[in-house]
């Protein structure tokens, strides 16, 4: 079982990207399950994805990198036992630290052979968030294998260049791609990197 963690601050476009790429990822023999973690209210995403024939588990009322870390491990175990997915896609909450999730899963979940982290960065709010939430933002970027700088339809090319450079500086080992999840720009690059 492989695990793909989609991280990134609140509203950065995690669900939009997930909905855009899940069909391509599940084409072929690969069996996919999705875990949605939300801190507060019940989302509608799960219902939508279920309708699309995907196996969706929802974890509410806390963040899986801290209060719900046991809940995540149990959910992974249940999925493995009942459904045996090849790939589990986990949409983390906006405040989750993917590094902590990886640590927990590696320590207690031997059935996961490979973990990939994609972190979304909201190009419109990058500078502001970096200023007011530096540890969280740099942690999310630092733990990523792929960083998708999203909402490029909303920023000027010069501003985007600066963001790309800043992100690359924060995580030199990550693959950094500029996308618009909403406008479906450069999603093929992301899909190639994920395969
Ligand atoms: N302009 C623009 N808006 C986008 C893009 N991608 C997502 N959005 C919008 O950004 C908002 C948040 O998107 P979501 O996909 O819900 O973000 P999220 O990260 O899942 O949000 P939470 O789960 O609440 O943390 C929505 O209104 C989206 O339509 C994009 O590429 N361009
Ligand atoms: Mg979401």
CSV table of C-alpha atoms and ligand atoms in Angstrom, one decimal:
chain,number,residue,atom,x,y,z
A,1,UNK,CA,0.0,0.0,0.0
A,2,UNK,CA,1.3,3.4,-1.0
A,3,UNK,CA,0.3,6.6,0.8
A,4,UNK,CA,0.0,10.0,-0.9
A,5,UNK,CA,-0.4,12.9,1.5
A,6,UNK,CA,-1.9,16.1,0.2
A,7,UNK,CA,-0.9,18.9,2.5
A,8,UNK,CA,-1.1,22.7,2.4
A,9,UNK,CA,-2.6,25.6,4.3
A,10,UNK,CA,-6.4,26.1,4.5
A,11,UNK,CA,-7.9,26.9,1.2
A,12,UNK,CA,-4.8,26.3,-0.8
A,13,UNK,CA,-6.6,24.0,-3.2
A,14,UNK,CA,-6.1,20.5,-1.9
A,15,UNK,CA,-9.6,19.2,-2.6
A,16,UNK,CA,-9.7,20.9,-6.0
A,17,UNK,CA,-6.5,19.2,-7.0
A,18,UNK,CA,-7.6,15.8,-5.6
A,19,UNK,CA,-10.8,15.9,-7.6
A,20,UNK,CA,-8.9,16.9,-10.7
A,21,UNK,CA,-6.4,14.1,-10.6
A,22,UNK,CA,-8.1,11.2,-8.9
A,23,UNK,CA,-9.7,9.9,-12.1
A,24,UNK,CA,-6.3,9.7,-13.9
A,25,UNK,CA,-4.7,8.1,-10.9
A,26,UNK,CA,-7.4,5.5,-10.6
A,27,UNK,CA,-7.3,4.7,-14.3
A,28,UNK,CA,-5.9,1.2,-14.8
A,29,UNK,CA,-5.8,-1.6,-12.3
A,30,UNK,CA,-4.8,0.6,-9.3
A,31,UNK,CA,-7.3,0.5,-6.4
A,32,UNK,CA,-7.5,3.8,-4.6
A,33,UNK,CA,-8.9,4.8,-1.2
A,34,UNK,CA,-9.2,8.4,0.0
A,35,UNK,CA,-9.0,9.7,3.6
A,36,UNK,CA,-10.4,13.1,4.3
A,37,UNK,CA,-9.4,14.8,7.5
A,38,UNK,CA,-11.3,17.9,8.6
A,39,UNK,CA,-11.1,19.7,11.8
A,40,UNK,CA,-14.5,21.1,12.1
A,41,UNK,CA,-17.7,20.5,10.2
A,42,UNK,CA,-18.6,17.7,7.9
A,43,UNK,CA,-17.5,18.2,4.3
A,44,UNK,CA,-19.4,17.3,1.2
A,45,UNK,CA,-16.4,16.1,-0.6
A,46,UNK,CA,-16.7,12.6,0.8
A,47,UNK,CA,-20.2,12.2,-0.5
A,48,UNK,CA,-19.2,13.4,-3.9
A,49,UNK,CA,-16.3,11.0,-4.2
A,50,UNK,CA,-18.3,8.1,-2.9
A,51,UNK,CA,-20.8,8.8,-5.8
A,52,UNK,CA,-17.8,8.5,-8.2
A,53,UNK,CA,-17.3,5.0,-6.9
A,54,UNK,CA,-14.3,5.7,-4.8
A,55,UNK,CA,-13.7,4.4,-1.3
A,56,UNK,CA,-13.7,7.4,1.1
A,57,UNK,CA,-13.1,7.5,4.8
A,58,UNK,CA,-13.6,10.7,6.7
A,59,UNK,CA,-11.9,11.7,9.9
A,60,UNK,CA,-13.5,14.6,11.7
A,61,UNK,CA,-13.0,16.6,14.9
A,62,UNK,CA,-9.3,16.9,15.1
A,63,UNK,CA,-6.1,16.9,13.1
A,64,UNK,CA,-4.4,13.6,12.2
A,65,UNK,CA,-1.0,14.9,12.8
A,66,UNK,CA,-1.8,15.3,16.6
A,67,UNK,CA,-5.1,14.4,18.3
A,68,UNK,CA,-6.3,12.0,15.7
A,69,UNK,CA,-3.0,10.3,14.9
A,70,UNK,CA,-4.3,7.0,16.4
A,71,UNK,CA,-7.5,7.4,14.3
A,72,UNK,CA,-5.4,7.6,11.2
A,73,UNK,CA,-3.5,4.4,12.0
A,74,UNK,CA,-6.8,2.6,12.7
A,75,UNK,CA,-8.3,3.9,9.5
A,76,UNK,CA,-5.3,2.7,7.4
A,77,UNK,CA,-5.5,-0.7,9.1
A,78,UNK,CA,-9.3,-0.9,8.3
A,79,UNK,CA,-8.8,0.1,4.7
A,80,UNK,CA,-6.0,-2.5,4.3
A,81,UNK,CA,-8.1,-5.3,5.8
A,82,UNK,CA,-11.4,-4.5,4.1
A,83,UNK,CA,-10.5,-3.0,0.8
A,84,UNK,CA,-6.8,-3.6,0.1
A,85,UNK,CA,-6.1,-0.4,-1.8
A,86,UNK,CA,-2.9,0.0,-3.8
A,87,UNK,CA,-2.9,3.7,-3.1
A,88,UNK,CA,-4.3,5.7,-0.2
A,89,UNK,CA,-4.7,9.4,-0.8
A,90,UNK,CA,-4.9,11.4,2.4
A,91,UNK,CA,-6.1,15.0,2.3
A,92,UNK,CA,-4.7,16.5,5.5
A,93,UNK,CA,-6.2,19.5,7.3
A,94,UNK,CA,-4.7,22.9,6.5
A,95,UNK,CA,-2.8,23.0,9.8
A,96,UNK,CA,-1.4,19.5,9.6
A,97,UNK,CA,2.4,19.0,9.7
A,98,UNK,CA,3.1,16.3,7.1
A,99,UNK,CA,6.4,15.5,8.7
A,100,UNK,CA,4.6,14.4,11.9
A,101,UNK,CA,2.2,12.2,9.9
A,102,UNK,CA,5.0,10.5,8.1
A,103,UNK,CA,6.8,9.8,11.4
A,104,UNK,CA,3.7,8.2,12.9
A,105,UNK,CA,2.9,6.1,9.9
A,106,UNK,CA,6.5,4.9,9.5
A,107,UNK,CA,6.6,4.0,13.2
A,108,UNK,CA,3.4,2.1,13.5
A,109,UNK,CA,2.1,1.1,10.0
A,110,UNK,CA,4.3,-1.5,8.4
A,111,UNK,CA,1.9,-2.1,5.5
A,112,UNK,CA,2.7,1.3,4.0
A,113,UNK,CA,5.7,0.8,1.7
A,114,UNK,CA,6.0,4.2,0.2
A,115,UNK,CA,4.9,7.7,1.3
A,116,UNK,CA,4.8,10.7,-1.0
A,117,UNK,CA,3.9,14.2,0.1
A,118,UNK,CA,2.6,16.9,-2.2
A,119,UNK,CA,2.2,20.3,-0.6
A,120,UNK,CA,0.1,23.0,-2.1
A,121,UNK,CA,1.1,26.6,-1.8
A,122,UNK,CA,-1.5,29.3,-2.4
A,123,UNK,CA,0.3,31.7,-4.7
A,124,UNK,CA,-2.0,34.6,-3.7
A,125,UNK,CA,-1.3,34.3,0.0
A,126,UNK,CA,2.2,32.8,0.1
A,127,UNK,CA,4.1,35.9,1.3
A,128,UNK,CA,1.5,36.8,3.9
A,129,UNK,CA,1.3,33.2,5.3
A,130,UNK,CA,5.1,32.9,5.3
A,131,UNK,CA,5.2,36.0,7.5
A,132,UNK,CA,2.5,35.1,10.0
A,133,UNK,CA,2.8,31.3,10.1
A,134,UNK,CA,6.4,30.7,9.2
A,135,UNK,CA,7.0,27.4,11.1
A,136,UNK,CA,3.9,25.8,9.7
A,137,UNK,CA,4.4,26.9,6.1
A,138,UNK,CA,8.1,26.1,6.0
A,139,UNK,CA,7.4,22.7,7.7
A,140,UNK,CA,4.8,21.8,5.1
A,141,UNK,CA,7.1,22.8,2.3
A,142,UNK,CA,10.1,21.2,3.9
A,143,UNK,CA,8.4,17.8,4.2
A,144,UNK,CA,7.2,17.8,0.5
A,145,UNK,CA,8.5,15.6,-2.3
A,146,UNK,CA,6.5,17.8,-4.7
A,147,UNK,CA,5.4,21.4,-4.1
A,148,UNK,CA,2.5,22.6,-6.3
A,149,UNK,CA,2.4,26.4,-6.3
A,150,UNK,CA,-1.3,26.8,-7.0
A,151,UNK,CA,-3.7,29.5,-8.3
A,152,UNK,CA,-1.2,30.8,-10.9
A,153,UNK,CA,-4.2,32.2,-12.8
A,154,UNK,CA,-4.3,34.8,-10.1
A,155,UNK,CA,-0.7,36.1,-9.9
A,156,UNK,CA,1.6,38.0,-12.1
A,157,UNK,CA,4.6,36.1,-13.7
A,158,UNK,CA,7.2,38.1,-11.7
A,159,UNK,CA,5.5,37.4,-8.4
A,160,UNK,CA,5.3,33.7,-9.4
A,161,UNK,CA,9.0,33.6,-10.2
A,162,UNK,CA,9.8,34.9,-6.7
A,163,UNK,CA,7.5,32.4,-5.0
A,164,UNK,CA,9.1,29.5,-7.0
A,165,UNK,CA,12.5,30.6,-6.0
A,166,UNK,CA,11.6,31.1,-2.4
A,167,UNK,CA,9.9,27.6,-2.2
A,168,UNK,CA,12.9,26.0,-3.9
A,169,UNK,CA,15.2,27.7,-1.3
A,170,UNK,CA,13.1,26.2,1.5
A,171,UNK,CA,13.2,22.7,0.1
A,172,UNK,CA,16.0,22.1,-2.5
A,173,UNK,CA,15.1,18.4,-2.9
A,174,UNK,CA,11.4,19.0,-3.8
A,175,UNK,CA,10.1,19.1,-7.4
A,176,UNK,CA,8.4,22.5,-7.6
A,177,UNK,CA,5.6,23.0,-10.2
A,178,UNK,CA,3.4,26.0,-10.8
A,179,UNK,CA,-0.2,25.0,-11.4
A,180,UNK,CA,-3.8,26.0,-11.4
A,181,UNK,CA,-5.9,23.2,-10.0
A,182,UNK,CA,-9.0,25.1,-10.8
A,183,UNK,CA,-8.1,26.0,-14.4
A,184,UNK,CA,-6.4,22.6,-14.9
A,185,UNK,CA,-3.0,24.1,-15.8
A,186,UNK,CA,0.1,21.9,-15.7
A,187,UNK,CA,-1.7,19.0,-13.9
A,188,UNK,CA,0.0,16.5,-16.2
A,189,UNK,CA,3.4,17.5,-14.7
A,190,UNK,CA,2.0,16.7,-11.3
A,191,UNK,CA,0.6,13.4,-12.5
A,192,UNK,CA,3.9,12.4,-14.1
A,193,UNK,CA,5.7,13.2,-10.8
A,194,UNK,CA,3.3,11.2,-8.8
A,195,UNK,CA,3.6,8.0,-10.9
B,1,LIG,N1,-8.3,31.1,-8.8
B,1,LIG,C1,-8.1,29.9,-8.4
B,1,LIG,N2,-8.8,29.4,-7.3
B,1,LIG,C2,-8.6,28.1,-7.0
B,1,LIG,C3,-7.7,27.3,-7.6
B,1,LIG,N3,-7.7,26.1,-7.0
B,1,LIG,C4,-8.6,26.2,-6.0
B,1,LIG,N4,-9.2,27.4,-6.0
B,1,LIG,C5,-10.2,27.9,-5.1
B,1,LIG,O1,-9.7,28.0,-3.8
B,1,LIG,C6,-10.7,27.7,-2.8
B,1,LIG,C7,-10.2,26.6,-1.9
B,1,LIG,O2,-10.1,25.4,-2.6
B,1,LIG,P1,-10.1,24.0,-1.9
B,1,LIG,O3,-9.8,23.0,-3.0
B,1,LIG,O4,-11.4,23.8,-1.2
B,1,LIG,O5,-8.9,24.1,-0.9
B,1,LIG,P2,-8.5,23.1,0.3
B,1,LIG,O6,-7.1,23.2,0.5
B,1,LIG,O7,-9.1,21.8,0.1
B,1,LIG,O8,-9.3,23.8,1.5
B,1,LIG,P3,-9.5,23.2,3.0
B,1,LIG,O9,-9.7,21.7,2.9
B,1,LIG,O10,-10.6,23.9,3.6
B,1,LIG,O11,-8.2,23.5,3.7
B,1,LIG,C8,-12.0,27.2,-3.6
B,1,LIG,O12,-12.8,28.4,-3.7
B,1,LIG,C9,-11.4,26.9,-5.0
B,1,LIG,O13,-12.3,27.0,-6.0
B,1,LIG,C10,-6.9,27.8,-8.7
B,1,LIG,O14,-6.1,27.2,-9.3
B,1,LIG,N5,-7.2,29.1,-9.0
B,2,LIG,MG1,-10.3,20.5,1.3
